[in-house]
Amino acid sequence: LVMANTTGWELQCPGSFTATWNGGPRAEDIRIDPDDDFPGLTRFATSHFTQGVLTFHTGYLFRTEPGWDLWTGGAPNHIKDGMQPLTGIVETDWLPFPFTMNWHFTRPGMVSFKKGEPFCFVMPVPHASVEQFEPVLKRLDAEPELLAEYSAWRDSRTEFLQKLDERDADTMRQKWQRHYYKGQSPSGAVVDSHIHRRRLKAPRPAGDGE
């Protein structure tokens, strides 16, 4: 979860507001009201696409290096009752105009966004390389070493859960097994490339010639 949460950049609301949908199909069936002093609200959040869709204007024109798109959507693992973020992939290596972030009401009602709350999440993704992948289905026993590692994990997991049920003191203190968190297989082998949190660079003003 932490890796997903930190694999990209959040765009946050500059102010607080509440959107109300009456369930109708028209743009005017969504009402948007500021919760505080938010003079730019009408340029930030609008009802544009109808059918219960709330549209956000990011305020940025994103550009990426050739061969890279932007995955855009809601912040990972950020749950909002009554509304669902819509996900898109945008070809920002050539796009000469901004894109919008859209959320869809899941039912009629009121949904509030608070100042500083993420309304959009962007993450660079390769434009075409995913098409080079070909999923292959194999039996696990076709790779004996992998099967052995899996079996060791399965047995360890079964024993750990059993001890949790028995309220074993040492197991209760552990609370959960940390093989993946540590980047360690059940046999004890450590994966050097493992990370569990990304530390991305913050946006900065462009320098001369950039």
Coordinates of N, CA, C and O in Angstrom, one line a residue, residues 61-190:
L61 N -0.5 22.2 -17.4 CA -0.4 21.5 -18.6 C 0.8 20.6 -18.5 O 2.0 21.1 -18.4
F62 N 0.6 19.3 -18.4 CA 1.6 18.3 -18.1 C 2.3 18.0 -19.4 O 1.7 17.7 -20.4
R63 N 3.7 17.9 -19.3 CA 4.5 17.4 -20.5 C 5.4 16.3 -19.9 O 6.1 16.5 -18.9
T64 N 5.6 15.2 -20.6 CA 6.5 14.1 -20.3 C 7.5 13.9 -21.4 O 7.2 14.3 -22.5
E65 N 8.6 13.2 -21.1 CA 9.5 12.9 -22.1 C 8.9 11.9 -23.2 O 7.9 11.2 -22.9
P66 N 9.4 11.9 -24.4 CA 8.9 11.0 -25.4 C 8.8 9.6 -24.9 O 9.8 9.1 -24.3
G67 N 7.7 8.9 -25.2 CA 7.6 7.5 -24.8 C 7.0 7.3 -23.5 O 6.8 6.2 -23.0
W68 N 6.6 8.4 -22.8 CA 6.0 8.3 -21.4 C 4.7 9.0 -21.4 O 4.5 10.2 -21.9
D69 N 3.7 8.3 -20.8 CA 2.3 8.9 -20.6 C 2.2 9.2 -19.1 O 3.0 8.9 -18.3
L70 N 1.0 9.8 -18.8 CA 0.7 9.9 -17.4 C -0.6 9.1 -17.1 O -1.6 9.2 -17.7
W71 N -0.5 8.2 -16.1 CA -1.6 7.6 -15.5 C -2.3 8.6 -14.5 O -1.6 9.1 -13.7
T72 N -3.5 8.8 -14.7 CA -4.2 9.8 -13.8 C -5.4 9.2 -13.2 O -6.2 8.4 -13.8
G73 N -5.7 9.5 -11.9 CA -6.8 8.9 -11.2 C -6.9 9.5 -9.8 O -6.2 10.5 -9.5
G74 N -7.6 8.8 -9.0 CA -7.7 9.2 -7.6 C -6.4 8.7 -6.8 O -5.7 7.8 -7.3
A75 N -6.1 9.4 -5.7 CA -5.0 8.9 -4.9 C -5.2 7.5 -4.5 O -6.3 7.1 -4.0
P76 N -4.2 6.6 -4.6 CA -4.3 5.2 -4.2 C -4.7 5.1 -2.8 O -4.2 5.8 -1.9
N77 N -5.7 4.2 -2.5 CA -6.1 3.8 -1.2 C -6.8 5.0 -0.5 O -6.9 4.9 0.8
H78 N -7.2 6.0 -1.2 CA -7.9 7.1 -0.6 C -9.4 6.9 -1.0 O -9.8 7.1 -2.1
I79 N -10.2 6.5 0.0 CA -11.6 6.1 -0.2 C -12.5 7.3 0.1 O -12.3 8.0 1.1
K80 N -13.4 7.5 -0.8 CA -14.4 8.6 -0.6 C -15.8 8.1 -0.8 O -16.2 7.6 -1.9
D81 N -16.6 8.1 0.3 CA -17.9 7.6 0.2 C -18.8 8.5 -0.7 O -18.8 9.7 -0.6
G82 N -19.5 7.8 -1.6 CA -20.5 8.5 -2.5 C -19.9 8.9 -3.8 O -20.7 9.5 -4.6
M83 N -18.6 8.8 -4.0 CA -18.0 9.2 -5.3 C -16.8 8.4 -5.6 O -16.1 7.9 -4.8
Q84 N -16.7 8.1 -6.9 CA -15.6 7.3 -7.5 C -14.7 8.1 -8.4 O -15.2 8.7 -9.4
P85 N -13.4 8.1 -8.2 CA -12.5 8.7 -9.2 C -12.4 7.9 -10.5 O -12.4 6.7 -10.4
L86 N -12.4 8.6 -11.6 CA -12.3 7.9 -12.9 C -10.8 8.0 -13.3 O -10.1 9.0 -13.1
T87 N -10.3 6.9 -13.9 CA -8.9 6.7 -14.2 C -8.7 6.8 -15.7 O -9.5 6.3 -16.5
G88 N -7.6 7.5 -16.0 CA -7.3 7.6 -17.4 C -5.8 7.5 -17.7 O -5.0 7.6 -16.7
I89 N -5.4 7.3 -18.9 CA -4.0 7.4 -19.3 C -3.9 8.4 -20.4 O -4.6 8.4 -21.4
V90 N -3.1 9.5 -20.2 CA -3.0 10.6 -21.1 C -1.6 10.7 -21.8 O -0.6 10.6 -21.1
E91 N -1.6 10.9 -23.1 CA -0.4 11.0 -23.9 C 0.2 12.4 -23.7 O 0.1 13.2 -24.6
T92 N 0.8 12.6 -22.6 CA 1.4 13.9 -22.3 C 2.7 14.2 -22.9 O 3.3 15.3 -22.7
D93 N 3.2 13.3 -23.7 CA 4.5 13.6 -24.4 C 4.2 14.4 -25.6 O 5.2 15.0 -26.2
W94 N 3.0 14.6 -26.0 CA 2.7 15.5 -27.2 C 1.5 16.4 -26.9 O 1.3 17.4 -27.6
L95 N 0.7 16.2 -25.9 CA -0.5 16.9 -25.7 C -0.2 18.4 -25.4 O 0.5 18.8 -24.5
P96 N -0.8 19.3 -26.2 CA -0.5 20.7 -26.1 C -1.6 21.5 -25.3 O -1.7 22.7 -25.3
F97 N -2.4 20.8 -24.5 CA -3.5 21.4 -23.7 C -3.7 20.6 -22.5 O -3.4 19.4 -22.4
P98 N -4.3 21.2 -21.4 CA -4.5 20.4 -20.2 C -5.6 19.3 -20.3 O -6.4 19.3 -21.2
F99 N -5.5 18.4 -19.3 CA -6.6 17.4 -19.2 C -7.3 17.7 -17.9 O -6.8 18.4 -17.0
T100 N -8.5 17.1 -17.8 CA -9.3 17.3 -16.5 C -9.3 16.0 -15.7 O -9.1 14.9 -16.3
M101 N -9.5 16.1 -14.4 CA -9.7 15.0 -13.6 C -11.2 14.9 -13.2 O -11.8 15.9 -12.9
N102 N -11.8 13.7 -13.4 CA -13.2 13.5 -13.2 C -13.6 12.5 -12.2 O -12.9 11.4 -12.0
W103 N -14.6 12.8 -11.4 CA -15.1 11.9 -10.4 C -16.6 11.6 -10.7 O -17.3 12.5 -11.2
H104 N -17.1 10.4 -10.4 CA -18.5 10.1 -10.7 C -19.2 9.8 -9.4 O -18.8 9.0 -8.6
F105 N -20.3 10.5 -9.2 CA -21.2 10.2 -8.0 C -21.6 8.7 -8.1 O -22.0 8.3 -9.2
T106 N -21.6 8.0 -7.0 CA -22.1 6.6 -7.0 C -23.6 6.6 -6.6 O -24.2 5.5 -6.8
R107 N -24.1 7.7 -6.1 CA -25.5 7.8 -5.7 C -25.8 9.2 -5.5 O -24.9 10.0 -5.3
P108 N -27.1 9.6 -5.6 CA -27.4 11.0 -5.2 C -27.0 11.3 -3.8 O -27.1 10.5 -2.9
G109 N -26.6 12.6 -3.6 CA -26.3 13.0 -2.2 C -25.2 14.1 -2.3 O -24.9 14.7 -3.3
M110 N -24.6 14.3 -1.1 CA -23.6 15.4 -0.9 C -22.2 14.7 -0.6 O -22.1 13.8 0.1
V111 N -21.2 15.3 -1.3 CA -19.8 14.9 -1.1 C -19.0 16.1 -0.9 O -19.1 17.0 -1.7
S112 N -18.2 16.1 0.2 CA -17.3 17.3 0.5 C -15.9 17.0 0.2 O -15.4 15.8 0.4
F113 N -15.1 17.9 -0.4 CA -13.7 17.9 -0.5 C -13.1 19.0 0.3 O -13.5 20.1 0.3
K114 N -12.1 18.6 1.1 CA -11.5 19.6 2.0 C -10.2 20.1 1.4 O -9.5 19.5 0.7
K115 N -9.8 21.3 1.9 CA -8.6 22.0 1.5 C -7.4 21.1 1.8 O -7.3 20.6 2.9
G116 N -6.5 20.8 0.8 CA -5.4 19.9 1.1 C -5.7 18.5 0.8 O -4.7 17.7 0.7
E117 N -6.9 18.1 0.5 CA -7.3 16.7 0.2 C -6.9 16.4 -1.3 O -7.1 17.3 -2.2
P118 N -6.3 15.3 -1.6 CA -6.0 15.0 -3.0 C -7.2 14.8 -3.8 O -8.1 14.1 -3.4
F119 N -7.2 15.4 -5.0 CA -8.3 15.2 -5.9 C -7.8 14.5 -7.2 O -8.6 14.1 -8.0
C120 N -6.5 14.4 -7.4 CA -5.9 13.7 -8.5 C -4.5 13.2 -8.2 O -3.9 13.7 -7.3
F121 N -4.2 12.1 -8.8 CA -2.9 11.5 -8.6 C -2.3 11.2 -10.0 O -3.0 10.6 -10.8
V122 N -1.0 11.6 -10.2 CA -0.4 11.3 -11.5 C 0.8 10.5 -11.4 O 1.6 10.6 -10.4
M123 N 1.0 9.6 -12.3 CA 2.2 8.7 -12.3 C 2.6 8.4 -13.7 O 1.8 8.0 -14.6
P124 N 3.9 8.6 -14.0 CA 4.4 8.3 -15.4 C 4.4 6.8 -15.7 O 4.7 6.0 -14.8
V125 N 3.9 6.5 -16.9 CA 3.9 5.1 -17.3 C 4.4 5.0 -18.7 O 4.2 5.9 -19.5
P126 N 5.2 3.9 -19.1 CA 5.6 3.8 -20.5 C 4.5 3.8 -21.5 O 3.4 3.2 -21.2
H127 N 4.7 4.4 -22.6 CA 3.6 4.5 -23.6 C 3.2 3.2 -24.2 O 2.0 2.9 -24.4
A128 N 4.2 2.4 -24.6 CA 3.8 1.2 -25.4 C 4.4 -0.1 -24.9 O 4.0 -1.2 -25.4
S129 N 5.4 -0.1 -24.0 CA 6.1 -1.3 -23.6 C 5.2 -2.4 -23.0 O 5.6 -3.6 -23.1
V130 N 4.1 -2.0 -22.4 CA 3.2 -3.0 -21.8 C 2.7 -4.0 -22.8 O 2.4 -5.1 -22.5
E131 N 2.6 -3.5 -24.1 CA 2.1 -4.4 -25.1 C 3.1 -5.5 -25.5 O 2.7 -6.4 -26.2
Q132 N 4.3 -5.4 -25.0 CA 5.3 -6.4 -25.3 C 5.2 -7.6 -24.3 O 5.7 -8.7 -24.6
F133 N 4.4 -7.4 -23.3 CA 4.2 -8.5 -22.3 C 3.2 -9.5 -22.9 O 2.2 -9.2 -23.5
E134 N 3.5 -10.8 -22.6 CA 2.6 -11.9 -23.0 C 2.3 -12.8 -21.8 O 3.2 -13.5 -21.3
P135 N 1.2 -12.7 -21.1 CA 0.9 -13.5 -20.0 C 1.0 -15.0 -20.3 O 0.5 -15.4 -21.4
V136 N 1.6 -15.8 -19.5 CA 1.8 -17.2 -19.7 C 1.3 -17.9 -18.4 O 1.7 -17.6 -17.3
L137 N 0.4 -18.9 -18.6 CA -0.1 -19.7 -17.4 C 0.7 -21.0 -17.3 O 0.8 -21.7 -18.3
K138 N 1.3 -21.2 -16.2 CA 2.1 -22.5 -15.9 C 1.7 -23.1 -14.6 O 1.3 -22.4 -13.7
R139 N 1.9 -24.3 -14.5 CA 1.8 -25.0 -13.2 C 2.9 -24.6 -12.3 O 4.1 -24.5 -12.8
L140 N 2.7 -24.4 -11.0 CA 3.7 -24.0 -10.1 C 4.8 -25.1 -10.0 O 6.0 -24.7 -9.8
D141 N 4.5 -26.3 -10.1 CA 5.5 -27.4 -10.0 C 6.4 -27.4 -11.2 O 7.3 -28.2 -11.3
A142 N 6.1 -26.6 -12.2 CA 7.0 -26.5 -13.4 C 8.3 -25.8 -13.0 O 9.3 -25.9 -13.7
E143 N 8.3 -25.1 -11.9 CA 9.5 -24.4 -11.4 C 9.8 -24.9 -9.9 O 9.3 -24.3 -9.0
P144 N 10.5 -26.0 -9.8 CA 10.7 -26.6 -8.4 C 11.2 -25.6 -7.4 O 10.8 -25.7 -6.2
E145 N 12.2 -24.8 -7.7 CA 12.7 -23.8 -6.7 C 11.6 -22.9 -6.2 O 11.5 -22.6 -5.0
L146 N 10.8 -22.4 -7.1 CA 9.8 -21.5 -6.8 C 8.7 -22.2 -5.9 O 8.2 -21.7 -5.0
L147 N 8.4 -23.4 -6.3 CA 7.5 -24.3 -5.6 C 7.9 -24.5 -4.1 O 7.2 -24.4 -3.2
A148 N 9.2 -24.7 -4.0 CA 9.8 -24.9 -2.6 C 9.7 -23.6 -1.8 O 9.3 -23.7 -0.6
E149 N 9.9 -22.5 -2.4 CA 9.8 -21.2 -1.7 C 8.3 -21.0 -1.3 O 8.0 -20.6 -0.2
Y150 N 7.4 -21.2 -2.2 CA 6.0 -21.1 -1.9 C 5.6 -22.0 -0.8 O 4.8 -21.6 0.1
S151 N 6.0 -23.3 -0.9 CA 5.6 -24.2 0.1 C 6.1 -23.8 1.5 O 5.4 -24.0 2.5
A152 N 7.3 -23.3 1.6 CA 7.9 -22.8 2.8 C 7.0 -21.7 3.4 O 6.8 -21.6 4.6
W153 N 6.7 -20.8 2.5 CA 5.8 -19.6 2.9 C 4.5 -20.1 3.4 O 4.0 -19.7 4.4
R154 N 3.8 -21.0 2.6 CA 2.5 -21.6 3.0 C 2.5 -22.2 4.4 O 1.7 -22.0 5.2
D155 N 3.5 -23.1 4.6 CA 3.6 -23.7 5.9 C 3.9 -22.8 7.0 O 3.3 -22.9 8.1
S156 N 4.7 -21.8 6.8 CA 5.0 -20.7 7.8 C 3.8 -19.9 8.1 O 3.5 -19.6 9.3
R157 N 3.0 -19.6 7.1 CA 1.8 -18.8 7.2 C 0.8 -19.5 8.0 O 0.1 -19.0 8.9
T158 N 0.6 -20.8 7.7 CA -0.4 -21.6 8.4 C -0.1 -21.8 9.8 O -0.9 -21.6 10.7
E159 N 1.2 -22.0 10.1 CA 1.6 -22.1 11.6 C 1.4 -20.8 12.3 O 0.9 -20.7 13.4
F160 N 1.8 -19.6 11.6 CA 1.6 -18.3 12.2 C 0.1 -18.0 12.6 O -0.2 -17.6 13.7
L161 N -0.7 -18.3 11.6 CA -2.2 -18.0 11.8 C -2.7 -18.9 12.9 O -3.6 -18.5 13.7
Q162 N -2.3 -20.2 13.0 CA -2.7 -21.1 14.0 C -2.3 -20.5 15.4 O -3.1 -20.5 16.4
K163 N -1.1 -20.0 15.5 CA -0.6 -19.5 16.8 C -1.3 -18.2 17.2 O -1.6 -17.9 18.3
L164 N -1.7 -17.4 16.1 CA -2.5 -16.2 16.4 C -3.9 -16.7 17.0 O -4.3 -16.1 18.0
D165 N -4.5 -17.7 16.5 CA -5.8 -18.2 17.0 C -5.6 -18.7 18.4 O -6.5 -18.6 19.2
E166 N -4.4 -19.3 18.7 CA -4.2 -19.8 20.0 C -3.7 -18.7 21.0 O -3.4 -19.0 22.2
R167 N -3.6 -17.5 20.5 CA -3.1 -16.4 21.4 C -1.7 -16.6 21.9 O -1.4 -16.2 23.1
D168 N -0.9 -17.2 21.1 CA 0.5 -17.4 21.5 C 1.2 -16.0 21.7 O 1.1 -15.1 20.9
A169 N 1.9 -15.8 22.9 CA 2.4 -14.5 23.3 C 3.4 -14.0 22.3 O 3.3 -12.8 21.9
D170 N 4.4 -14.8 21.9 CA 5.4 -14.3 20.9 C 4.7 -13.9 19.6 O 5.1 -12.9 19.0
T171 N 3.8 -14.7 19.1 CA 3.1 -14.4 17.9 C 2.3 -13.2 18.0 O 2.2 -12.4 17.0
M172 N 1.6 -13.0 19.1 CA 0.8 -11.8 19.3 C 1.6 -10.6 19.2 O 1.1 -9.5 18.7
R173 N 2.8 -10.6 19.8 CA 3.7 -9.4 19.7 C 4.1 -9.1 18.3 O 4.3 -7.9 18.0
Q174 N 4.3 -10.1 17.5 CA 4.7 -9.9 16.1 C 3.5 -9.3 15.3 O 3.8 -8.5 14.4
K175 N 2.3 -9.7 15.6 CA 1.1 -9.2 14.9 C 1.0 -9.7 13.4 O -0.1 -10.1 13.0
W176 N 2.0 -9.6 12.7 CA 2.0 -10.0 11.3 C 3.4 -10.4 10.8 O 4.4 -9.9 11.4
Q177 N 3.4 -11.3 9.8 CA 4.7 -11.7 9.3 C 5.3 -10.6 8.3 O 4.5 -10.0 7.6
R178 N 6.6 -10.4 8.3 CA 7.1 -9.3 7.6 C 8.0 -9.7 6.4 O 9.0 -9.0 6.1
H179 N 7.8 -10.9 5.9 CA 8.6 -11.4 4.8 C 8.7 -10.4 3.6 O 9.8 -10.0 3.2
Y180 N 7.5 -9.9 3.2 CA 7.5 -9.0 2.0 C 8.0 -7.7 2.4 O 8.8 -7.0 1.7
Y181 N 7.6 -7.2 3.6 CA 8.1 -5.9 4.0 C 9.6 -5.8 4.1 O 10.2 -4.8 3.7
K182 N 10.2 -6.9 4.5 CA 11.7 -6.9 4.6 C 12.4 -7.3 3.3 O 13.6 -7.2 3.2
G183 N 11.6 -7.6 2.3 CA 12.2 -8.1 1.0 C 13.0 -9.4 1.2 O 14.1 -9.6 0.7
Q184 N 12.3 -10.3 2.0 CA 13.0 -11.5 2.4 C 12.1 -12.7 2.1 O 10.9 -12.7 2.4
S185 N 12.7 -13.8 1.5 CA 11.9 -15.0 1.2 C 11.8 -15.8 2.5 O 12.6 -15.6 3.4
P186 N 10.9 -16.7 2.5 CA 10.7 -17.6 3.7 C 12.0 -18.4 4.0 O 12.3 -18.7 5.2
S187 N 12.9 -18.6 3.0 CA 14.1 -19.3 3.3 C 15.2 -18.4 3.8 O 16.3 -18.9 4.2
G188 N 14.9 -17.1 3.9 CA 15.9 -16.2 4.5 C 16.7 -15.4 3.4 O 17.4 -14.5 3.8
A189 N 16.5 -15.7 2.1 CA 17.2 -14.9 1.1 C 16.7 -13.5 1.0 O 15.4 -13.3 1.1
V190 N 17.6 -12.5 0.9 CA 17.2 -11.1 0.9 C 17.3 -10.6 -0.5 O 18.3 -10.9 -1.2

